[in-house]
Amino acid sequence: MPDNGHNLKVSDSDTVARAELTLTYDKGDRPPFVVFIRRADNVLNKNKASRLDPIAVACVVTSFAKEQIIEIKASGRNRIAIHFSDLNMANTTLSHPSLKEAGLIAFIPSFNILRTGVIRNVPLDISEDDIAKRTVLIKFRGQFLPRSVFFMHVSFPVSPYFPRVFICFSCLRYGHVIANCKSKSRCERCGKAKHPVPDECPRIQLPPLCCNCGGEHLPSASNCPAFLKQKLYATAAIENISYVEARSKLGGPSPFVFLPPNSFHPSEFPSLLHTHNPPRPLINYQDLMTEIPLSSSSRPDISRSYATASSSMAPSNGCPYPSPSCEPFMQASTSAPRNYHNLSHNHKK
């Protein structure tokens, strides 16, 4: 079901931690190396009504990074995504003085280099000072989730983390909650401006009319087509892309609407205060969720020419088939205990 967010609270410390988090690309990350550009806060307040122009941003960035740019495109109203072919140039862009002079800020989106997974059924006999809840939320530095992690030499499977779909019970739109709503309140039965007296709604004796899809149900109904379309969160989580890109890919019904429910809110995973476990040495993990090997049906037809076969099999991301240089940054071992300092949040079912 959609989450109304009425009781959601994010602590000041969490907000500060997210604001101070500076991400950079490493050698284990794969191209394209995406950097987002937005207006600085002081400039944004003066230009709230105007969109950030991709051409204006391109004029600034190409002055120092012309050869390393693959693509520049809008990613929302006031955000521009720049795709670099070189990780060093992507990292250099984050603090380049030309951006500061233009009133712009560059940052790397966390979804591009951090992966979030959920571990279930953590035994309750473990001390609460170590793990207080049976379901644990873990952030991994890397572009792929490991199949499992180890705690006390015990392997726990890792599954993708899908955030809940938010709906605002004021304007009845998806993607935010009442606390962040800037629109006028609407009636949940007719979709028009909220009535001073609920009984004044013209559809009080009729089935409700969803303002998001036009169907005869409440906007919060879990079978609403508009709600199912919000499953783009699953696409973004699995494919490691932004919500804007995921939305553009889902022209029809989401292919993930039949996934088993696995939705949480970050507030349900309070931070661990401390750990009694001494730090363990880092391990060279070798068991990541890498690409699925080519099946016999996907092998090139021997009747085709070499040029035709090779062009049809060329990887789209510019990276050849798995090699040491293309391995994900984070790797996991199925035969050795993990460094468990990745545990940062937990939750009890």
mmCIF file of C-alpha atoms in Angstrom:
data_model
loop_
_atom_site.group_PDB
_atom_site.id
_atom_site.type_symbol
_atom_site.label_atom_id
_atom_site.label_comp_id
_atom_site.label_asym_id
_atom_site.label_seq_id
_atom_site.Cartn_x
_atom_site.Cartn_y
_atom_site.Cartn_z
ATOM 1 C CA MET A 1 0.000 0.000 0.000
ATOM 2 C CA PRO A 2 1.133 3.578 -0.518
ATOM 3 C CA ASP A 3 2.767 5.258 2.442
ATOM 4 C CA ASN A 4 1.140 8.478 3.646
ATOM 5 C CA GLY A 5 4.243 9.522 5.564
ATOM 6 C CA HIS A 6 2.277 11.108 8.417
ATOM 7 C CA ASN A 7 4.492 9.671 11.139
ATOM 8 C CA LEU A 8 7.796 9.814 9.293
ATOM 9 C CA LYS A 9 10.618 11.646 11.008
ATOM 10 C CA VAL A 10 14.173 12.071 9.831
ATOM 11 C CA SER A 11 16.605 13.148 12.509
ATOM 12 C CA ASP A 12 18.786 16.223 12.085
ATOM 13 C CA SER A 13 21.886 14.048 12.315
ATOM 14 C CA ASP A 14 20.705 11.912 9.394
ATOM 15 C CA THR A 15 20.051 15.013 7.313
ATOM 16 C CA VAL A 16 23.479 16.430 8.073
ATOM 17 C CA ALA A 17 25.158 13.114 7.316
ATOM 18 C CA ARG A 18 23.522 12.963 3.904
ATOM 19 C CA ALA A 19 24.422 16.581 3.170
ATOM 20 C CA GLU A 20 28.085 16.020 4.015
ATOM 21 C CA LEU A 21 28.401 12.780 2.060
ATOM 22 C CA THR A 22 30.757 13.382 -0.870
ATOM 23 C CA LEU A 23 30.934 10.555 -3.377
ATOM 24 C CA THR A 24 33.618 9.997 -6.004
ATOM 25 C CA TYR A 25 34.218 7.340 -8.631
ATOM 26 C CA ASP A 26 36.845 4.611 -8.193
ATOM 27 C CA LYS A 27 38.678 2.408 -10.685
ATOM 28 C CA GLY A 28 36.248 -0.446 -10.081
ATOM 29 C CA ASP A 29 33.249 1.594 -11.281
ATOM 30 C CA ARG A 30 31.949 1.219 -14.805
ATOM 31 C CA PRO A 31 31.235 3.939 -17.372
ATOM 32 C CA PRO A 32 29.419 6.105 -18.073
ATOM 33 C CA PHE A 33 30.482 8.202 -15.088
ATOM 34 C CA VAL A 34 27.436 10.381 -14.433
ATOM 35 C CA VAL A 35 27.729 13.738 -12.674
ATOM 36 C CA PHE A 36 24.667 15.848 -11.837
ATOM 37 C CA ILE A 37 24.770 19.642 -12.074
ATOM 38 C CA ARG A 38 22.342 21.893 -10.214
ATOM 39 C CA ARG A 39 22.164 25.528 -9.215
ATOM 40 C CA ALA A 40 23.785 26.564 -5.966
ATOM 41 C CA ASP A 41 21.264 27.253 -3.194
ATOM 42 C CA ASN A 42 21.775 31.017 -3.244
ATOM 43 C CA VAL A 43 21.288 31.079 -7.031
ATOM 44 C CA LEU A 44 18.321 28.700 -6.910
ATOM 45 C CA ASN A 45 16.392 31.020 -4.589
ATOM 46 C CA LYS A 46 16.706 33.813 -7.157
ATOM 47 C CA ASN A 47 15.707 31.680 -10.146
ATOM 48 C CA LYS A 48 12.950 29.410 -8.841
ATOM 49 C CA ALA A 49 10.732 29.982 -11.856
ATOM 50 C CA SER A 50 13.329 29.237 -14.551
ATOM 51 C CA ARG A 51 14.606 25.858 -15.691
ATOM 52 C CA LEU A 52 18.280 25.050 -15.695
ATOM 53 C CA ASP A 53 19.233 25.078 -19.375
ATOM 54 C CA PRO A 54 21.347 22.117 -20.599
ATOM 55 C CA ILE A 55 23.012 24.347 -23.209
ATOM 56 C CA ALA A 56 24.073 26.858 -20.552
ATOM 57 C CA VAL A 57 25.583 24.055 -18.474
ATOM 58 C CA ALA A 58 27.239 22.541 -21.551
ATOM 59 C CA CYS A 59 28.955 25.853 -22.327
ATOM 60 C CA VAL A 60 30.544 25.815 -18.876
ATOM 61 C CA VAL A 61 31.536 22.147 -18.724
ATOM 62 C CA THR A 62 32.869 21.821 -22.277
ATOM 63 C CA SER A 63 35.321 24.619 -21.551
ATOM 64 C CA PHE A 64 37.397 22.155 -19.520
ATOM 65 C CA ALA A 65 36.074 18.666 -20.359
ATOM 66 C CA LYS A 66 35.076 18.644 -24.013
ATOM 67 C CA GLU A 67 36.776 15.415 -25.089
ATOM 68 C CA GLN A 68 35.608 13.290 -22.151
ATOM 69 C CA ILE A 69 31.882 14.070 -22.412
ATOM 70 C CA ILE A 70 29.569 11.415 -23.846
ATOM 71 C CA GLU A 71 26.218 13.136 -23.367
ATOM 72 C CA ILE A 72 24.568 16.061 -21.577
ATOM 73 C CA LYS A 73 20.830 15.956 -20.860
ATOM 74 C CA ALA A 74 18.206 17.292 -18.477
ATOM 75 C CA SER A 75 17.268 15.109 -15.504
ATOM 76 C CA GLY A 76 14.395 16.971 -13.902
ATOM 77 C CA ARG A 77 13.535 20.643 -13.770
ATOM 78 C CA ASN A 78 16.740 21.968 -12.225
ATOM 79 C CA ARG A 79 19.209 19.133 -12.737
ATOM 80 C CA ILE A 80 21.471 18.310 -15.647
ATOM 81 C CA ALA A 81 23.139 14.900 -16.037
ATOM 82 C CA ILE A 82 26.575 14.802 -17.647
ATOM 83 C CA HIS A 83 27.881 11.418 -18.797
ATOM 84 C CA PHE A 84 31.683 11.217 -18.815
ATOM 85 C CA SER A 85 33.869 8.546 -20.380
ATOM 86 C CA ASP A 86 36.709 9.220 -17.919
ATOM 87 C CA LEU A 87 36.319 8.790 -14.153
ATOM 88 C CA ASN A 88 39.124 11.246 -13.347
ATOM 89 C CA MET A 89 37.405 14.022 -15.282
ATOM 90 C CA ALA A 90 34.111 13.167 -13.587
ATOM 91 C CA ASN A 91 35.786 13.516 -10.185
ATOM 92 C CA THR A 92 37.570 16.722 -11.244
ATOM 93 C CA THR A 93 34.256 18.269 -12.276
ATOM 94 C CA LEU A 94 32.947 18.007 -8.712
ATOM 95 C CA SER A 95 35.178 20.848 -7.514
ATOM 96 C CA HIS A 96 36.049 22.674 -10.727
ATOM 97 C CA PRO A 97 36.229 26.467 -10.205
ATOM 98 C CA SER A 98 34.359 27.168 -13.465
ATOM 99 C CA LEU A 99 31.192 25.684 -11.985
ATOM 100 C CA LYS A 100 31.455 27.754 -8.825
ATOM 101 C CA GLU A 101 31.898 30.914 -10.888
ATOM 102 C CA ALA A 102 28.724 30.038 -12.808
ATOM 103 C CA GLY A 103 26.737 29.445 -9.598
ATOM 104 C CA LEU A 104 26.548 25.686 -10.146
ATOM 105 C CA ILE A 105 27.167 22.653 -7.937
ATOM 106 C CA ALA A 106 28.256 19.217 -9.171
ATOM 107 C CA PHE A 107 27.641 15.935 -7.373
ATOM 108 C CA ILE A 108 27.617 12.221 -8.092
ATOM 109 C CA PRO A 109 24.227 10.524 -7.561
ATOM 110 C CA SER A 110 24.415 7.877 -4.868
ATOM 111 C CA PHE A 111 22.333 5.416 -6.910
ATOM 112 C CA ASN A 112 25.208 5.207 -9.370
ATOM 113 C CA ILE A 113 27.827 3.872 -6.952
ATOM 114 C CA LEU A 114 25.952 2.704 -3.848
ATOM 115 C CA ARG A 115 23.717 -0.336 -3.699
ATOM 116 C CA THR A 116 21.227 -1.053 -0.932
ATOM 117 C CA GLY A 117 20.257 -4.558 0.103
ATOM 118 C CA VAL A 118 18.039 -6.195 2.712
ATOM 119 C CA ILE A 119 18.991 -9.172 4.886
ATOM 120 C CA ARG A 120 16.179 -11.060 6.618
ATOM 121 C CA ASN A 121 15.819 -13.559 9.445
ATOM 122 C CA VAL A 122 18.777 -12.436 11.504
ATOM 123 C CA PRO A 123 18.565 -14.623 14.659
ATOM 124 C CA LEU A 124 17.171 -12.939 17.746
ATOM 125 C CA ASP A 125 19.731 -14.579 20.027
ATOM 126 C CA ILE A 126 22.407 -12.202 18.700
ATOM 127 C CA SER A 127 23.082 -9.414 21.168
ATOM 128 C CA GLU A 128 21.030 -6.296 20.503
ATOM 129 C CA ASP A 129 24.240 -4.300 20.839
ATOM 130 C CA ASP A 130 25.381 -6.021 17.638
ATOM 131 C CA ILE A 131 22.128 -6.295 15.688
ATOM 132 C CA ALA A 132 18.883 -5.140 17.260
ATOM 133 C CA LYS A 133 16.422 -6.216 14.551
ATOM 134 C CA ARG A 134 15.714 -9.274 12.426
ATOM 135 C CA THR A 135 15.747 -7.363 9.134
ATOM 136 C CA VAL A 136 18.853 -5.365 8.323
ATOM 137 C CA LEU A 137 19.373 -2.683 5.682
ATOM 138 C CA ILE A 138 22.915 -2.514 4.289
ATOM 139 C CA LYS A 139 24.574 -0.064 1.909
ATOM 140 C CA PHE A 140 27.372 -1.423 -0.271
ATOM 141 C CA ARG A 141 30.007 0.652 -2.035
ATOM 142 C CA GLY A 142 29.788 -0.752 -5.532
ATOM 143 C CA GLN A 143 27.526 -1.072 -8.559
ATOM 144 C CA PHE A 144 26.382 -4.645 -7.885
ATOM 145 C CA LEU A 145 24.826 -6.349 -4.898
ATOM 146 C CA PRO A 146 26.641 -9.401 -3.550
ATOM 147 C CA ARG A 147 24.647 -12.603 -3.385
ATOM 148 C CA SER A 148 25.254 -12.916 0.344
ATOM 149 C CA VAL A 149 27.136 -11.514 3.312
ATOM 150 C CA PHE A 150 28.670 -13.255 6.279
ATOM 151 C CA PHE A 151 28.073 -12.556 9.955
ATOM 152 C CA MET A 152 29.742 -14.785 12.546
ATOM 153 C CA HIS A 153 30.708 -17.105 9.667
ATOM 154 C CA VAL A 154 27.028 -17.534 8.726
ATOM 155 C CA SER A 155 25.908 -16.631 5.208
ATOM 156 C CA PHE A 156 22.825 -14.412 4.761
ATOM 157 C CA PRO A 157 21.279 -13.901 1.287
ATOM 158 C CA VAL A 158 20.998 -10.284 0.130
ATOM 159 C CA SER A 159 17.913 -9.060 -1.749
ATOM 160 C CA PRO A 160 17.375 -5.650 -3.419
ATOM 161 C CA TYR A 161 15.818 -2.880 -1.343
ATOM 162 C CA PHE A 162 12.692 -1.303 -2.820
ATOM 163 C CA PRO A 163 11.517 1.952 -1.182
ATOM 164 C CA ARG A 164 7.840 2.415 -0.463
ATOM 165 C CA VAL A 165 5.711 4.370 -2.892
ATOM 166 C CA PHE A 166 4.751 7.675 -1.276
ATOM 167 C CA ILE A 167 1.395 9.368 -1.798
ATOM 168 C CA CYS A 168 0.472 12.808 -0.518
ATOM 169 C CA PHE A 169 -2.890 12.797 1.248
ATOM 170 C CA SER A 170 -3.261 16.506 0.567
ATOM 171 C CA CYS A 171 -2.886 16.880 -3.211
ATOM 172 C CA LEU A 172 -3.242 13.099 -3.743
ATOM 173 C CA ARG A 173 -0.198 12.874 -6.020
ATOM 174 C CA TYR A 174 2.616 10.359 -5.764
ATOM 175 C CA GLY A 175 6.258 10.935 -4.934
ATOM 176 C CA HIS A 176 6.037 13.090 -1.799
ATOM 177 C CA VAL A 177 4.182 13.466 1.506
ATOM 178 C CA ILE A 178 2.099 16.212 3.098
ATOM 179 C CA ALA A 179 5.100 17.794 4.816
ATOM 180 C CA ASN A 180 6.683 18.521 1.420
ATOM 181 C CA CYS A 181 3.515 19.346 -0.518
ATOM 182 C CA LYS A 182 3.311 22.712 -2.302
ATOM 183 C CA SER A 183 -0.031 22.133 -4.044
ATOM 184 C CA LYS A 184 -3.621 22.742 -2.991
ATOM 185 C CA SER A 185 -5.591 20.073 -1.152
ATOM 186 C CA ARG A 186 -7.995 17.968 -3.181
ATOM 187 C CA CYS A 187 -11.009 15.834 -2.378
ATOM 188 C CA GLU A 188 -10.181 12.137 -2.502
ATOM 189 C CA ARG A 189 -13.618 11.232 -3.880
ATOM 190 C CA CYS A 190 -13.956 13.673 -6.780
ATOM 191 C CA GLY A 191 -10.402 14.986 -7.243
ATOM 192 C CA LYS A 192 -11.454 18.642 -7.178
ATOM 193 C CA ALA A 193 -10.556 21.280 -4.594
ATOM 194 C CA LYS A 194 -11.139 20.030 -1.060
ATOM 195 C CA HIS A 195 -14.619 20.818 0.229
ATOM 196 C CA PRO A 196 -15.075 22.733 3.510
ATOM 197 C CA VAL A 197 -17.595 20.049 4.470
ATOM 198 C CA PRO A 198 -16.880 16.492 3.212
ATOM 199 C CA ASP A 199 -20.595 15.796 2.671
ATOM 200 C CA GLU A 200 -20.670 18.553 0.021
ATOM 201 C CA CYS A 201 -18.739 16.340 -2.400
ATOM 202 C CA PRO A 202 -20.911 15.619 -5.486
ATOM 203 C CA ARG A 203 -19.734 11.997 -5.454
ATOM 204 C CA ILE A 204 -20.584 11.327 -1.825
ATOM 205 C CA GLN A 205 -23.239 8.803 -2.931
ATOM 206 C CA LEU A 206 -21.263 7.630 -5.972
ATOM 207 C CA PRO A 207 -18.108 5.564 -6.367
ATOM 208 C CA PRO A 208 -14.969 7.664 -5.892
ATOM 209 C CA LEU A 209 -13.196 8.965 -8.985
ATOM 210 C CA CYS A 210 -9.406 8.663 -8.908
ATOM 211 C CA CYS A 211 -7.740 11.935 -9.855
ATOM 212 C CA ASN A 212 -4.589 10.104 -11.001
ATOM 213 C CA CYS A 213 -6.021 7.591 -13.482
ATOM 214 C CA GLY A 214 -9.758 8.380 -13.768
ATOM 215 C CA GLY A 215 -10.842 4.987 -12.430
ATOM 216 C CA GLU A 216 -13.621 4.415 -9.904
ATOM 217 C CA HIS A 217 -11.503 3.940 -6.790
ATOM 218 C CA LEU A 218 -9.683 6.046 -4.212
ATOM 219 C CA PRO A 219 -6.300 7.482 -5.257
ATOM 220 C CA SER A 220 -4.655 5.381 -2.535
ATOM 221 C CA ALA A 221 -5.904 2.065 -3.971
ATOM 222 C CA SER A 222 -3.062 -0.411 -4.480
ATOM 223 C CA ASN A 223 -4.573 -1.610 -7.782
ATOM 224 C CA CYS A 224 -4.587 1.892 -9.277
ATOM 225 C CA PRO A 225 -2.691 1.940 -12.616
ATOM 226 C CA ALA A 226 -0.963 5.121 -11.497
ATOM 227 C CA PHE A 227 0.235 3.343 -8.361
ATOM 228 C CA LEU A 228 1.493 0.377 -10.371
ATOM 229 C CA LYS A 229 3.399 2.765 -12.592
ATOM 230 C CA GLN A 230 5.203 3.953 -9.487
ATOM 231 C CA LYS A 231 6.873 0.548 -9.479
ATOM 232 C CA LEU A 232 9.556 2.343 -11.452
ATOM 233 C CA TYR A 233 11.278 2.377 -8.057
ATOM 234 C CA ALA A 234 11.900 -1.326 -8.605
ATOM 235 C CA THR A 235 13.365 -0.631 -12.032
ATOM 236 C CA ALA A 236 15.650 2.028 -10.613
ATOM 237 C CA ALA A 237 16.773 -0.234 -7.761
ATOM 238 C CA ILE A 238 17.543 -3.211 -9.980
ATOM 239 C CA GLU A 239 19.112 -1.387 -12.945
ATOM 240 C CA ASN A 240 21.018 1.217 -10.931
ATOM 241 C CA ILE A 241 19.488 4.196 -12.722
ATOM 242 C CA SER A 242 17.718 7.363 -11.635
ATOM 243 C CA TYR A 243 13.939 7.544 -11.189
ATOM 244 C CA VAL A 244 13.742 9.907 -14.187
ATOM 245 C CA GLU A 245 15.476 7.344 -16.418
ATOM 246 C CA ALA A 246 13.370 4.504 -15.015
ATOM 247 C CA ARG A 247 10.189 6.469 -15.701
ATOM 248 C CA SER A 248 11.201 6.996 -19.330
ATOM 249 C CA LYS A 249 11.838 3.265 -19.751
ATOM 250 C CA LEU A 250 8.414 2.214 -18.447
ATOM 251 C CA GLY A 251 6.121 3.231 -21.261
ATOM 252 C CA GLY A 252 3.644 0.462 -20.431
ATOM 253 C CA PRO A 253 2.754 -1.469 -17.292
ATOM 254 C CA SER A 254 5.716 -2.097 -15.055
ATOM 255 C CA PRO A 255 7.284 -5.551 -15.426
ATOM 256 C CA PHE A 256 7.776 -5.617 -11.664
ATOM 257 C CA VAL A 257 4.162 -5.322 -10.535
ATOM 258 C CA PHE A 258 4.092 -8.972 -9.494
ATOM 259 C CA LEU A 259 7.230 -8.864 -7.384
ATOM 260 C CA PRO A 260 6.693 -9.968 -3.778
ATOM 261 C CA PRO A 261 6.250 -7.006 -1.425
ATOM 262 C CA ASN A 262 9.581 -5.705 -0.178
ATOM 263 C CA SER A 263 9.007 -2.066 0.686
ATOM 264 C CA PHE A 264 10.452 -0.175 3.595
ATOM 265 C CA HIS A 265 11.112 3.365 4.674
ATOM 266 C CA PRO A 266 14.592 4.439 5.857
ATOM 267 C CA SER A 267 13.103 5.605 9.172
ATOM 268 C CA GLU A 268 12.414 1.949 9.997
ATOM 269 C CA PHE A 269 16.146 1.249 10.072
ATOM 270 C CA PRO A 270 17.605 3.255 13.003
ATOM 271 C CA SER A 271 21.383 3.617 13.008
ATOM 272 C CA LEU A 272 23.481 1.259 15.134
ATOM 273 C CA LEU A 273 25.115 3.233 17.935
ATOM 274 C CA HIS A 274 28.227 1.080 18.240
ATOM 275 C CA THR A 275 29.611 -2.391 17.722
ATOM 276 C CA HIS A 276 31.625 -4.652 20.012
ATOM 277 C CA ASN A 277 33.146 -6.568 17.129
ATOM 278 C CA PRO A 278 36.765 -5.618 16.351
ATOM 279 C CA PRO A 279 37.348 -4.629 12.719
ATOM 280 C CA ARG A 280 38.203 -7.561 10.488
ATOM 281 C CA PRO A 281 40.721 -7.425 7.643
ATOM 282 C CA LEU A 282 39.302 -6.578 4.243
ATOM 283 C CA ILE A 283 38.875 -9.556 1.952
ATOM 284 C CA ASN A 284 39.234 -9.733 -1.802
ATOM 285 C CA TYR A 285 35.706 -10.865 -2.574
ATOM 286 C CA GLN A 286 35.267 -12.980 -5.690
ATOM 287 C CA ASP A 287 31.608 -13.940 -5.790
ATOM 288 C CA LEU A 288 29.647 -10.952 -7.058
ATOM 289 C CA MET A 289 26.391 -10.975 -8.946
ATOM 290 C CA THR A 290 28.059 -10.525 -12.308
ATOM 291 C CA GLU A 291 26.518 -10.786 -15.731
ATOM 292 C CA ILE A 292 24.704 -13.997 -16.643
ATOM 293 C CA PRO A 293 26.797 -16.070 -19.091
ATOM 294 C CA LEU A 294 25.572 -16.209 -22.642
ATOM 295 C CA SER A 295 23.123 -19.042 -23.189
ATOM 296 C CA SER A 296 23.267 -21.296 -26.182
ATOM 297 C CA SER A 297 20.336 -19.413 -27.709
ATOM 298 C CA SER A 298 22.252 -16.123 -27.563
ATOM 299 C CA ARG A 299 25.404 -17.421 -29.263
ATOM 300 C CA PRO A 300 26.088 -16.141 -32.765
ATOM 301 C CA ASP A 301 24.741 -18.155 -35.659
ATOM 302 C CA ILE A 302 27.655 -19.772 -37.487
ATOM 303 C CA SER A 303 25.893 -19.078 -40.771
ATOM 304 C CA ARG A 304 26.279 -15.319 -40.299
ATOM 305 C CA SER A 305 29.373 -13.362 -41.118
ATOM 306 C CA TYR A 306 31.841 -12.479 -38.375
ATOM 307 C CA ALA A 307 31.094 -8.747 -38.753
ATOM 308 C CA THR A 308 27.347 -9.300 -38.406
ATOM 309 C CA ALA A 309 27.722 -11.584 -35.410
ATOM 310 C CA SER A 310 30.201 -9.389 -33.584
ATOM 311 C CA SER A 311 28.215 -6.191 -34.141
ATOM 312 C CA SER A 312 25.023 -7.773 -32.808
ATOM 313 C CA MET A 313 26.823 -8.963 -29.682
ATOM 314 C CA ALA A 314 28.651 -5.738 -28.901
ATOM 315 C CA PRO A 315 27.907 -4.623 -25.331
ATOM 316 C CA SER A 316 25.998 -1.366 -25.098
ATOM 317 C CA ASN A 317 28.001 0.163 -22.267
ATOM 318 C CA GLY A 318 31.287 0.130 -24.108
ATOM 319 C CA CYS A 319 32.774 -2.491 -21.806
ATOM 320 C CA PRO A 320 33.870 -5.840 -23.291
ATOM 321 C CA TYR A 321 32.852 -9.152 -21.836
ATOM 322 C CA PRO A 322 33.945 -9.718 -18.239
ATOM 323 C CA SER A 323 37.633 -9.158 -17.676
ATOM 324 C CA PRO A 324 39.665 -8.215 -14.599
ATOM 325 C CA SER A 325 39.427 -4.523 -15.499
ATOM 326 C CA CYS A 326 35.653 -4.658 -15.746
ATOM 327 C CA GLU A 327 34.947 -6.504 -12.511
ATOM 328 C CA PRO A 328 32.705 -4.648 -10.019
ATOM 329 C CA PHE A 329 34.423 -2.693 -7.265
ATOM 330 C CA MET A 330 32.777 -4.679 -4.454
ATOM 331 C CA GLN A 331 33.208 -8.403 -4.430
ATOM 332 C CA ALA A 332 31.888 -11.004 -2.022
ATOM 333 C CA SER A 333 33.279 -14.302 -0.835
ATOM 334 C CA THR A 334 31.279 -17.407 -0.122
ATOM 335 C CA SER A 335 34.133 -19.035 1.796
ATOM 336 C CA ALA A 336 35.357 -16.297 4.120
ATOM 337 C CA PRO A 337 33.703 -13.955 6.627
ATOM 338 C CA ARG A 338 32.903 -10.434 5.453
ATOM 339 C CA ASN A 339 34.017 -7.197 7.005
ATOM 340 C CA TYR A 340 30.701 -6.323 8.566
ATOM 341 C CA HIS A 341 31.196 -2.594 8.932
ATOM 342 C CA ASN A 342 28.627 -2.166 6.165
ATOM 343 C CA LEU A 343 25.855 -2.649 8.708
ATOM 344 C CA SER A 344 24.438 0.791 9.313
ATOM 345 C CA HIS A 345 20.689 0.398 9.712
ATOM 346 C CA ASN A 346 18.347 -2.224 11.089
ATOM 347 C CA HIS A 347 14.698 -3.006 11.349
ATOM 348 C CA LYS A 348 12.413 -5.415 13.142
ATOM 349 C CA LYS A 349 9.552 -7.063 11.442
#
